[in-house]
mmCIF file of C-alpha atoms and ligand atoms in Angstrom:
data_model
loop_
_atom_site.group_PDB
_atom_site.id
_atom_site.type_symbol
_atom_site.label_atom_id
_atom_site.label_comp_id
_atom_site.label_asym_id
_atom_site.label_seq_id
_atom_site.Cartn_x
_atom_site.Cartn_y
_atom_site.Cartn_z
ATOM 1 C CA MET I 1 -57.483 119.114 92.756
ATOM 2 C CA ILE I 2 -55.788 115.675 92.771
ATOM 3 C CA ASN I 3 -59.230 113.926 91.767
ATOM 4 C CA THR I 4 -59.125 115.850 88.451
ATOM 5 C CA VAL I 5 -55.601 114.578 87.397
ATOM 6 C CA GLN I 6 -55.851 111.664 85.018
ATOM 7 C CA TYR I 7 -52.966 109.253 84.044
ATOM 8 C CA ALA I 8 -52.913 107.996 80.554
ATOM 9 C CA PRO I 9 -50.423 106.669 77.843
ATOM 10 C CA ILE I 10 -48.900 109.169 75.375
ATOM 11 C CA LYS I 11 -48.591 108.052 71.895
ATOM 12 C CA VAL I 12 -45.492 108.786 69.732
ATOM 13 C CA PRO I 13 -46.042 110.800 67.616
ATOM 14 C CA SER I 14 -49.092 112.694 68.702
ATOM 15 C CA GLU I 15 -50.173 116.209 69.896
ATOM 16 C CA ASP I 16 -49.641 114.870 73.585
ATOM 17 C CA TYR I 17 -46.279 113.874 72.635
ATOM 18 C CA ASP I 18 -45.485 117.317 71.444
ATOM 19 C CA ALA I 19 -46.701 118.692 74.684
ATOM 20 C CA GLU I 20 -44.469 116.115 76.482
ATOM 21 C CA LEU I 21 -41.494 117.280 74.664
ATOM 22 C CA ALA I 22 -42.241 120.830 75.662
ATOM 23 C CA LEU I 23 -42.599 119.870 79.245
ATOM 24 C CA ARG I 24 -39.403 117.861 79.248
ATOM 25 C CA GLU I 25 -37.635 120.764 77.630
ATOM 26 C CA THR I 26 -38.975 123.296 80.234
ATOM 27 C CA LEU I 27 -38.415 121.332 83.422
ATOM 28 C CA LEU I 28 -35.573 118.941 82.632
ATOM 29 C CA ARG I 29 -33.292 120.814 80.150
ATOM 30 C CA GLU I 30 -33.839 124.631 80.249
ATOM 31 C CA PRO I 31 -33.026 124.973 84.056
ATOM 32 C CA LEU I 32 -29.613 123.299 83.133
ATOM 33 C CA GLY I 33 -29.045 125.840 80.309
ATOM 34 C CA LEU I 34 -29.563 122.889 77.765
ATOM 35 C CA ALA I 35 -32.045 121.918 75.152
ATOM 36 C CA LEU I 36 -33.528 118.343 74.532
ATOM 37 C CA SER I 37 -31.034 116.587 72.421
ATOM 38 C CA PRO I 38 -31.333 113.830 69.828
ATOM 39 C CA ASN I 39 -29.728 111.538 72.416
ATOM 40 C CA ASP I 40 -32.758 112.380 74.695
ATOM 41 C CA THR I 41 -35.400 111.418 72.089
ATOM 42 C CA GLN I 42 -33.910 108.979 69.680
ATOM 43 C CA GLU I 43 -35.475 105.865 71.463
ATOM 44 C CA ASP I 44 -38.668 107.642 72.370
ATOM 45 C CA MET I 45 -40.541 105.624 70.011
ATOM 46 C CA HIS I 46 -39.644 102.393 71.478
ATOM 47 C CA GLN I 47 -40.538 103.512 74.944
ATOM 48 C CA ILE I 48 -43.717 103.632 77.035
ATOM 49 C CA HIS I 49 -44.820 107.352 77.744
ATOM 50 C CA ILE I 50 -47.289 108.053 80.629
ATOM 51 C CA GLY I 51 -48.771 111.482 81.155
ATOM 52 C CA ALA I 52 -50.480 113.241 84.054
ATOM 53 C CA PHE I 53 -53.353 115.420 82.657
ATOM 54 C CA TYR I 54 -55.074 118.207 84.572
ATOM 55 C CA ASN I 55 -58.236 119.142 82.645
ATOM 56 C CA GLY I 56 -56.732 117.762 79.491
ATOM 57 C CA THR I 57 -53.478 119.689 79.807
ATOM 58 C CA LEU I 58 -50.173 117.640 80.354
ATOM 59 C CA ILE I 59 -48.714 118.499 83.602
ATOM 60 C CA GLY I 60 -46.332 115.546 84.162
ATOM 61 C CA CYS I 61 -44.684 112.720 82.444
ATOM 62 C CA VAL I 62 -42.587 109.545 82.964
ATOM 63 C CA LEU I 63 -40.972 107.232 80.396
ATOM 64 C CA VAL I 64 -40.484 103.351 80.734
ATOM 65 C CA ALA I 65 -37.558 101.974 78.648
ATOM 66 C CA PRO I 66 -36.719 98.185 78.219
ATOM 67 C CA GLU I 67 -33.148 97.373 78.846
ATOM 68 C CA GLN I 68 -31.267 94.362 77.167
ATOM 69 C CA ASP I 69 -32.290 91.914 80.161
ATOM 70 C CA PRO I 70 -35.955 91.533 79.655
ATOM 71 C CA GLU I 71 -36.581 91.733 83.394
ATOM 72 C CA VAL I 72 -34.919 95.029 83.765
ATOM 73 C CA PHE I 73 -36.571 98.278 82.797
ATOM 74 C CA ARG I 74 -35.375 101.922 83.020
ATOM 75 C CA ILE I 75 -37.416 104.916 84.157
ATOM 76 C CA ARG I 76 -36.481 108.175 82.667
ATOM 77 C CA GLN I 77 -37.574 111.789 81.977
ATOM 78 C CA MET I 78 -39.655 112.055 85.196
ATOM 79 C CA ALA I 79 -41.086 115.474 85.544
ATOM 80 C CA VAL I 80 -44.016 117.333 87.008
ATOM 81 C CA HIS I 81 -44.864 120.854 86.315
ATOM 82 C CA MET I 82 -43.696 123.264 88.962
ATOM 83 C CA ASP I 83 -47.213 124.333 89.731
ATOM 84 C CA PHE I 84 -48.218 120.883 90.608
ATOM 85 C CA GLN I 85 -45.312 119.550 92.316
ATOM 86 C CA GLY I 86 -45.690 118.265 96.005
ATOM 87 C CA ARG I 87 -49.184 116.812 95.307
ATOM 88 C CA SER I 88 -48.301 113.115 94.810
ATOM 89 C CA ILE I 89 -48.468 113.301 90.885
ATOM 90 C CA GLY I 90 -44.768 112.225 90.666
ATOM 91 C CA ARG I 91 -45.808 109.372 93.100
ATOM 92 C CA GLN I 92 -48.690 108.307 90.878
ATOM 93 C CA LEU I 93 -46.605 108.424 87.660
ATOM 94 C CA ILE I 94 -44.064 106.148 89.161
ATOM 95 C CA GLN I 95 -46.686 103.953 90.360
ATOM 96 C CA GLN I 96 -48.224 103.815 86.952
ATOM 97 C CA ALA I 97 -44.930 102.982 85.397
ATOM 98 C CA GLU I 98 -44.260 100.217 88.028
ATOM 99 C CA LYS I 99 -47.653 98.565 87.171
ATOM 100 C CA ILE I 100 -46.671 98.554 83.506
ATOM 101 C CA ILE I 101 -43.389 97.209 84.107
ATOM 102 C CA GLN I 102 -44.851 94.262 86.257
ATOM 103 C CA GLN I 103 -47.461 93.623 83.467
ATOM 104 C CA GLN I 104 -44.356 93.129 81.127
ATOM 105 C CA GLN I 105 -42.711 90.631 83.709
ATOM 106 C CA GLY I 106 -40.344 93.183 84.806
ATOM 107 C CA LYS I 107 -38.549 92.532 88.130
ATOM 108 C CA HIS I 108 -36.049 95.094 88.281
ATOM 109 C CA ILE I 109 -36.008 99.009 87.689
ATOM 110 C CA VAL I 110 -33.045 101.212 87.318
ATOM 111 C CA LEU I 111 -32.802 104.917 86.885
ATOM 112 C CA ASN I 112 -30.353 107.811 86.858
ATOM 113 C CA ALA I 113 -31.472 110.236 89.494
ATOM 114 C CA ARG I 114 -30.413 113.751 89.928
ATOM 115 C CA THR I 115 -29.047 114.133 93.421
ATOM 116 C CA SER I 116 -31.829 116.760 94.235
ATOM 117 C CA ALA I 117 -34.440 114.131 93.457
ATOM 118 C CA LEU I 118 -32.843 111.231 95.493
ATOM 119 C CA GLY I 119 -35.396 111.966 98.487
ATOM 120 C CA PHE I 120 -38.209 111.654 96.169
ATOM 121 C CA TYR I 121 -37.214 108.222 94.875
ATOM 122 C CA ARG I 122 -36.265 107.010 98.465
ATOM 123 C CA ARG I 123 -39.833 107.781 99.439
ATOM 124 C CA LEU I 124 -40.920 105.399 96.748
ATOM 125 C CA ASN I 125 -38.485 102.764 98.019
ATOM 126 C CA TYR I 126 -35.793 103.074 95.460
ATOM 127 C CA GLN I 127 -32.190 102.525 96.694
ATOM 128 C CA THR I 128 -28.952 104.271 95.615
ATOM 129 C CA ALA I 129 -26.857 101.813 93.679
ATOM 130 C CA SER I 130 -23.854 103.983 92.525
ATOM 131 C CA ALA I 131 -21.406 106.795 93.519
ATOM 132 C CA GLU I 132 -22.402 110.183 92.176
ATOM 133 C CA PHE I 133 -21.470 111.042 88.537
ATOM 134 C CA THR I 134 -22.086 113.943 86.375
ATOM 135 C CA SER I 135 -24.733 113.852 83.583
ATOM 136 C CA ASN I 136 -25.967 116.769 81.676
ATOM 137 C CA THR I 137 -23.756 119.016 83.871
ATOM 138 C CA ILE I 138 -25.353 117.967 87.272
ATOM 139 C CA ALA I 139 -24.840 115.346 89.800
ATOM 140 C CA HIS I 140 -26.656 112.045 89.392
ATOM 141 C CA ALA I 141 -26.795 108.608 91.097
ATOM 142 C CA VAL I 142 -27.996 105.341 89.855
ATOM 143 C CA MET I 143 -31.060 104.210 91.840
ATOM 144 C CA GLU I 144 -32.751 100.785 91.647
ATOM 145 C CA LYS I 145 -35.727 98.852 92.871
ATOM 146 C CA HIS I 146 -36.614 95.150 92.937
ATOM 147 C CA LEU I 147 -40.241 94.601 92.250
ATOM 148 C CA ILE I 148 -42.077 92.029 94.516
ATOM 149 C CA ASP I 149 -44.401 89.770 92.830
HETATM 150 C C1 COA N 1 -38.953 115.305 91.458
HETATM 151 C C2 COA N 1 -40.280 115.468 91.146
HETATM 152 C C3 COA N 1 -40.540 114.360 89.873
HETATM 153 C C4 COA N 1 -41.178 115.007 92.241
HETATM 154 O O1 COA N 1 -42.649 115.074 91.753
HETATM 155 P P1 COA N 1 -43.747 115.542 92.819
HETATM 156 O O2 COA N 1 -45.065 115.291 92.169
HETATM 157 O O3 COA N 1 -43.392 116.964 93.297
HETATM 158 O O4 COA N 1 -43.538 114.520 94.061
HETATM 159 P P2 COA N 1 -44.651 113.894 95.017
HETATM 160 O O5 COA N 1 -45.605 114.947 95.500
HETATM 161 O O6 COA N 1 -45.219 112.677 94.315
HETATM 162 O O7 COA N 1 -43.741 113.395 96.272
HETATM 163 C C5 COA N 1 -43.752 112.070 96.773
HETATM 164 C C6 COA N 1 -42.920 112.061 97.994
HETATM 165 O O8 COA N 1 -41.546 112.488 97.671
HETATM 166 C C7 COA N 1 -41.188 113.671 98.494
HETATM 167 N N1 COA N 1 -40.456 114.402 97.554
HETATM 168 C C8 COA N 1 -40.718 115.083 96.384
HETATM 169 N N2 COA N 1 -39.718 115.602 95.780
HETATM 170 C C9 COA N 1 -38.762 115.518 96.621
HETATM 171 C C10 COA N 1 -37.402 115.900 96.588
HETATM 172 N N3 COA N 1 -36.900 116.739 95.494
HETATM 173 N N4 COA N 1 -36.543 115.494 97.579
HETATM 174 C C11 COA N 1 -36.893 114.801 98.692
HETATM 175 N N5 COA N 1 -38.269 114.366 98.701
HETATM 176 C C12 COA N 1 -39.117 114.883 97.730
HETATM 177 C C13 COA N 1 -42.490 114.210 98.750
HETATM 178 O O9 COA N 1 -42.477 115.241 99.842
HETATM 179 C C14 COA N 1 -43.459 113.210 99.039
HETATM 180 O O10 COA N 1 -43.196 112.643 100.182
HETATM 181 P P3 COA N 1 -44.256 112.048 101.261
HETATM 182 O O11 COA N 1 -44.301 110.511 100.981
HETATM 183 O O12 COA N 1 -43.852 112.295 102.586
HETATM 184 O O13 COA N 1 -45.636 112.523 101.016
HETATM 185 C C15 COA N 1 -40.640 116.929 90.734
HETATM 186 O O14 COA N 1 -40.344 117.802 91.763
HETATM 187 C C16 COA N 1 -39.977 117.419 89.573
HETATM 188 O O15 COA N 1 -40.527 117.225 88.347
HETATM 189 N N6 COA N 1 -38.816 118.061 89.612
HETATM 190 C C17 COA N 1 -38.140 118.777 88.556
HETATM 191 C C18 COA N 1 -37.584 117.670 87.477
HETATM 192 C C19 COA N 1 -36.794 116.494 88.192
HETATM 193 O O16 COA N 1 -35.852 116.853 89.069
HETATM 194 N N7 COA N 1 -37.113 115.374 87.831
HETATM 195 C C20 COA N 1 -36.393 114.234 88.335
HETATM 196 C C21 COA N 1 -35.279 113.983 87.558
HETATM 197 S S1 COA N 1 -34.293 112.530 88.069
#
């Protein structure tokens, strides 16, 4: 099945972006009893969106956001449909994001990880860089990674 998953950019706006919003809502907000807020989406058009597609259907996404320092980028809204979790799709999405960040001369990545996903990011060589804090009702920690040339 993995061979049929394709990774491609998502334009904002587009039908794929509508599917991305639905996926983010279902995977990242509804389990917390929340809905996607303007705060979640207001910078979307200035960020890079990468989708994982299975037979043309969006099953995963991740966003790359520039930070003020041009060498620093933020990874956000990482999600893989529950039926496809545990099949390296999250890893592939992060690797695609890192490739794009390197192409843009990025040297450092930061993200806010839910504590339930800390192990995922650790497997991809991210390190915890803060104490735990609450965001969107659940515990998070800052994680970071320095990219090697
Ligand atoms: C977290 C998430 C993105 C992981 O995606 P995935 O496609 O299931 O992950 P992968 O199959 O690529 O996993 C890569 C590695 O991380 C490990 N891993 C995955 N999720 C993990 C978790 N929650 N805790 C610890 N390890 C995890 C896998 O076992 C795998 O390890 P390996 O190197 O030994 O093979 C996915 O489970 C998800 O969308 N969860 C719900 C939304 C969410 O929590 N998003 C993150 C917000 S910060």
